Structures are given as C-alpha cells and as structure tokens.
CSV table of C-alpha atoms and ligand atoms in Angstrom, one decimal:
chain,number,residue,atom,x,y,z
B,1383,UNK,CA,88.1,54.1,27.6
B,1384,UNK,CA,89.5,57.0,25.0
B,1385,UNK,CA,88.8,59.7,27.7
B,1386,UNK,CA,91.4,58.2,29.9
B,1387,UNK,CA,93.7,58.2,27.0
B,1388,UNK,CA,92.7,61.5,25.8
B,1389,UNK,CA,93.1,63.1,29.7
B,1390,UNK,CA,96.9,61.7,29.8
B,1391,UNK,CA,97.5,62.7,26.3
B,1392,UNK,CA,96.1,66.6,27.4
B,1393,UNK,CA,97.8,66.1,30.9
B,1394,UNK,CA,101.6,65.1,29.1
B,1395,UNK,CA,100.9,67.8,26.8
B,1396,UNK,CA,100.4,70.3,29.5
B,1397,UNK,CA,103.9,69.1,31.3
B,1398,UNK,CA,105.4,69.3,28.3
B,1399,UNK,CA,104.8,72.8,27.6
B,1400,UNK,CA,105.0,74.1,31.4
B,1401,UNK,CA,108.8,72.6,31.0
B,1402,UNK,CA,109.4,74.9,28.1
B,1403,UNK,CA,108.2,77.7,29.7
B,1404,UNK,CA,109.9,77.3,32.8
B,1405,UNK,CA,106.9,76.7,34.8
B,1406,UNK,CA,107.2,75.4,38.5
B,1407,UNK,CA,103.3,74.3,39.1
B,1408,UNK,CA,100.4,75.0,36.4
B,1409,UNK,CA,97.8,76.1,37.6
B,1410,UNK,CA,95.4,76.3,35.5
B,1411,UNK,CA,94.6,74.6,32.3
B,1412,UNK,CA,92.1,75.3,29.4
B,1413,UNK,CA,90.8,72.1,26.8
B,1414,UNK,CA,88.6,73.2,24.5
B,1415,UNK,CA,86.6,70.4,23.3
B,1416,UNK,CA,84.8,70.2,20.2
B,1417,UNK,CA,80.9,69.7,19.4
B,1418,UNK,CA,81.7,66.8,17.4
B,1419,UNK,CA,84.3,64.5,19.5
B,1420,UNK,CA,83.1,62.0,20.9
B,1421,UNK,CA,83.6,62.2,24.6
B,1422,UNK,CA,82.2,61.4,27.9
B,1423,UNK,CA,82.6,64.6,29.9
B,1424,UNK,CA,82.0,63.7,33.2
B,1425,UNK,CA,84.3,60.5,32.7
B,1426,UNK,CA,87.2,62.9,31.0
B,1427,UNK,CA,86.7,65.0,34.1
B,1428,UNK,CA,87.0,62.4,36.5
B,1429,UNK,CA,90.2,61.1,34.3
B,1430,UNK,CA,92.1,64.4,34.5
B,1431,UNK,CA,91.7,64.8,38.0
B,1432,UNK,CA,93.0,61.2,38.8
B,1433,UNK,CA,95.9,61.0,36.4
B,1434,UNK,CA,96.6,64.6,37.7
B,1435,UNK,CA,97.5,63.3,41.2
B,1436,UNK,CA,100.1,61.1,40.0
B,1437,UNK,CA,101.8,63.7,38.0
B,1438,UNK,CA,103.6,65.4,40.4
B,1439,UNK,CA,103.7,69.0,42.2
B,1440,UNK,CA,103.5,70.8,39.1
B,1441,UNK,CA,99.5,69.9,38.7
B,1442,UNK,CA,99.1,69.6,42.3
B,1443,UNK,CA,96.9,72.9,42.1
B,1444,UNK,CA,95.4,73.0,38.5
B,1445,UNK,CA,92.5,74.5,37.7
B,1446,UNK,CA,91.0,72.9,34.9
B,1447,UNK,CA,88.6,74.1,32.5
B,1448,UNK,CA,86.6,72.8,29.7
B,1449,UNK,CA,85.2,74.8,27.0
B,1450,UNK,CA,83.0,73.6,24.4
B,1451,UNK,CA,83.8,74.7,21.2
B,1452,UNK,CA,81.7,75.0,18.4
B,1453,UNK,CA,82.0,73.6,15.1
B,1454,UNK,CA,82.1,75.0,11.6
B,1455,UNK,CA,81.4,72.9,8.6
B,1456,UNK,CA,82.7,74.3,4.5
B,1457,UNK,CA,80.4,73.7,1.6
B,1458,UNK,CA,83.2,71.6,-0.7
B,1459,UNK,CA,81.3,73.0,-3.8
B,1460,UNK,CA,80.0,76.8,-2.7
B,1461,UNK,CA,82.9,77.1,-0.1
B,1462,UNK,CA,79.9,78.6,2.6
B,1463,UNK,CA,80.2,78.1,6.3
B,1464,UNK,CA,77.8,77.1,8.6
B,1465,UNK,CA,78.0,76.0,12.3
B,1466,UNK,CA,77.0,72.5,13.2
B,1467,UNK,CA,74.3,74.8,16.0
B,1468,UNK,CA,73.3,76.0,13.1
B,1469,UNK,CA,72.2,72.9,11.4
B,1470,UNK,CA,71.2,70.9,14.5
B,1471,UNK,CA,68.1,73.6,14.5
B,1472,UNK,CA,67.0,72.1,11.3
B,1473,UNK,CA,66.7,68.6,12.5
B,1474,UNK,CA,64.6,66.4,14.4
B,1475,UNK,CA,64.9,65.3,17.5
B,1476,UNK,CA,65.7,61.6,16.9
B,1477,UNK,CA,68.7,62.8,13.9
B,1478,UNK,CA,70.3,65.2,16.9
B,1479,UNK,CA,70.2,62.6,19.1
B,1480,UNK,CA,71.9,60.4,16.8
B,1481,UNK,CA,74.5,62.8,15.9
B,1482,UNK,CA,75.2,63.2,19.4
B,1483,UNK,CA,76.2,59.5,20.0
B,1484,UNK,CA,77.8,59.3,15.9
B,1485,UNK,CA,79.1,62.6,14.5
B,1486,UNK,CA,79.2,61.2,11.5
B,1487,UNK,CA,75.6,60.6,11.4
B,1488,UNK,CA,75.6,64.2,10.5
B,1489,UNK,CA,77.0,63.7,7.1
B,1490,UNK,CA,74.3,61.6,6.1
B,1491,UNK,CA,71.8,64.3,6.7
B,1492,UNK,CA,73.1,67.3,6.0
B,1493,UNK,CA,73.2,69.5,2.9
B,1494,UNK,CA,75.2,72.7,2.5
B,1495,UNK,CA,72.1,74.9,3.4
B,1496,UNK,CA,73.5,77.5,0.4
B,1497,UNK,CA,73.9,74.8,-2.5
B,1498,UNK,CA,72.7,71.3,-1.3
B,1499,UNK,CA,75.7,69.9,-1.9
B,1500,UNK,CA,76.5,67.0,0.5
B,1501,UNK,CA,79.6,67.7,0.5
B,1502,UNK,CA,81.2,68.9,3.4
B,1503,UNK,CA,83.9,68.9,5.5
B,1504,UNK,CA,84.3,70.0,9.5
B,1505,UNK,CA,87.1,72.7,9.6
B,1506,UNK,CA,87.0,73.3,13.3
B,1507,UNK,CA,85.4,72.2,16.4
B,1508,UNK,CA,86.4,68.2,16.1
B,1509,UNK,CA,89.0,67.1,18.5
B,1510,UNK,CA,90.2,67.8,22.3
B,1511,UNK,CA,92.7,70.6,22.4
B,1512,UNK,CA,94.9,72.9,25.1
B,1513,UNK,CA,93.3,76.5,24.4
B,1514,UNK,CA,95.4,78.1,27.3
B,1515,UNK,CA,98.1,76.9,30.3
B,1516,UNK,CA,98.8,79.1,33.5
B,1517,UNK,CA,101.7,78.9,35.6
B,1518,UNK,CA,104.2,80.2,37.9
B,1519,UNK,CA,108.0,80.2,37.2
F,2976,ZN,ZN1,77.4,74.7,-0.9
C-alpha cells in the first residue's frame, strides 16, 4: 500500500510548508508524478482525499492536481538525452507494457539511441513530488 504512504508523505509535506508560509487553508495542491514511479493513480487519488479529511481545516478545500511528468534519461558514455516517450515508440507492445508494471524493465532494453551504450541513468521524471501549493493567509 505505498500510495497510502506516498499521499500522507505529499499531504505532511504540504502542511509543512503552508505553516511556513503562513497559510490559513491550502487550497490547492500540485504533485507532479513521474512516468517511471510506480503508482496506482486512482488508489493515490482516493488516498489523498481520505487522509485529507483527517488533517484538519487547512485541507478542508484543496484542490488537488496531478501532473504527469515526463522522464528524461542521460547517455553515461555520450551524455545525450532522450525522453523515456521517446523510447517507448521504439518498442513493442509486450516490452511497454512491461515497463509499465517494472520501470526497471526499461534498462534491460534500452540503448542510448545516439551510442548504444546501455548505460543510462533517469535524471528526471522518477518520484512523486509537490510542483506547486496555494493558499490564503
Ligand atoms: Zn550514448
């Protein structure tokens, strides 16, 4: 049950940072979530709006959205970019599928499309984040 984990984690976050800004009630919140976590959105949905209605006034109101965002992936060798959209064009069915369920699937099929190197590295798009909190003081 990560998502539950991951929604409190996001939620304590948000509360933590409303009370440095002098925030009253948030009301609204931004995650960004990357292509490659591993997450249930509907059930990370459905977390954040439960755990929200035991936090208080301050989320009484929030607004949340979610924004997927995309990842990037650097060529260790070549140092070239390339989005993970990018790549998942270039594979079959079955192999996106798979990476869907196991990110890390994608490492064992992908080749810096510059070089062929395999190795690679995700610089951004992996992880749940706070892109943006609103509030009223
Ligand atoms: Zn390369």
């Amino acid at each position: 049950m990560h998502e539950w984990a991951l929604a409190e984690s996001i939620l304590v976050a948000a509360l933590e940072a409303a009370e440095k800004e002098k925030l009253k009630i948030i009301t609204e919140i931004k995650i960004g979530i990357g292509e490659l976590q591993q997450i249930e959105q509907d059930i990370f949905e459905f977390a954040l709006g439960e755990i929200k209605k035991s936090q208080g006034d301050k989320l009484k109101n929030v607004k949340i959205k979610i924004i997927t965002e995309e990842s990037t992936l650097r060529c260790k060798s070549c140092e070239h970019t390339w989005s993970f959209s990018d790549m998942k064009k270039k594979l079959n069915e079955d192999e996106s599928e798979s990476i869907h369920f196991i990110p890390e699937v994608a490492f064992v099929h992908a080749r810096c499309p510059k070089c062929g190197s395999p190795d690679f590295e995700i610089t951004a798009g992996r992880g749940v984040s706070i892109t943006q909190i609103k509030g009223e003081k």
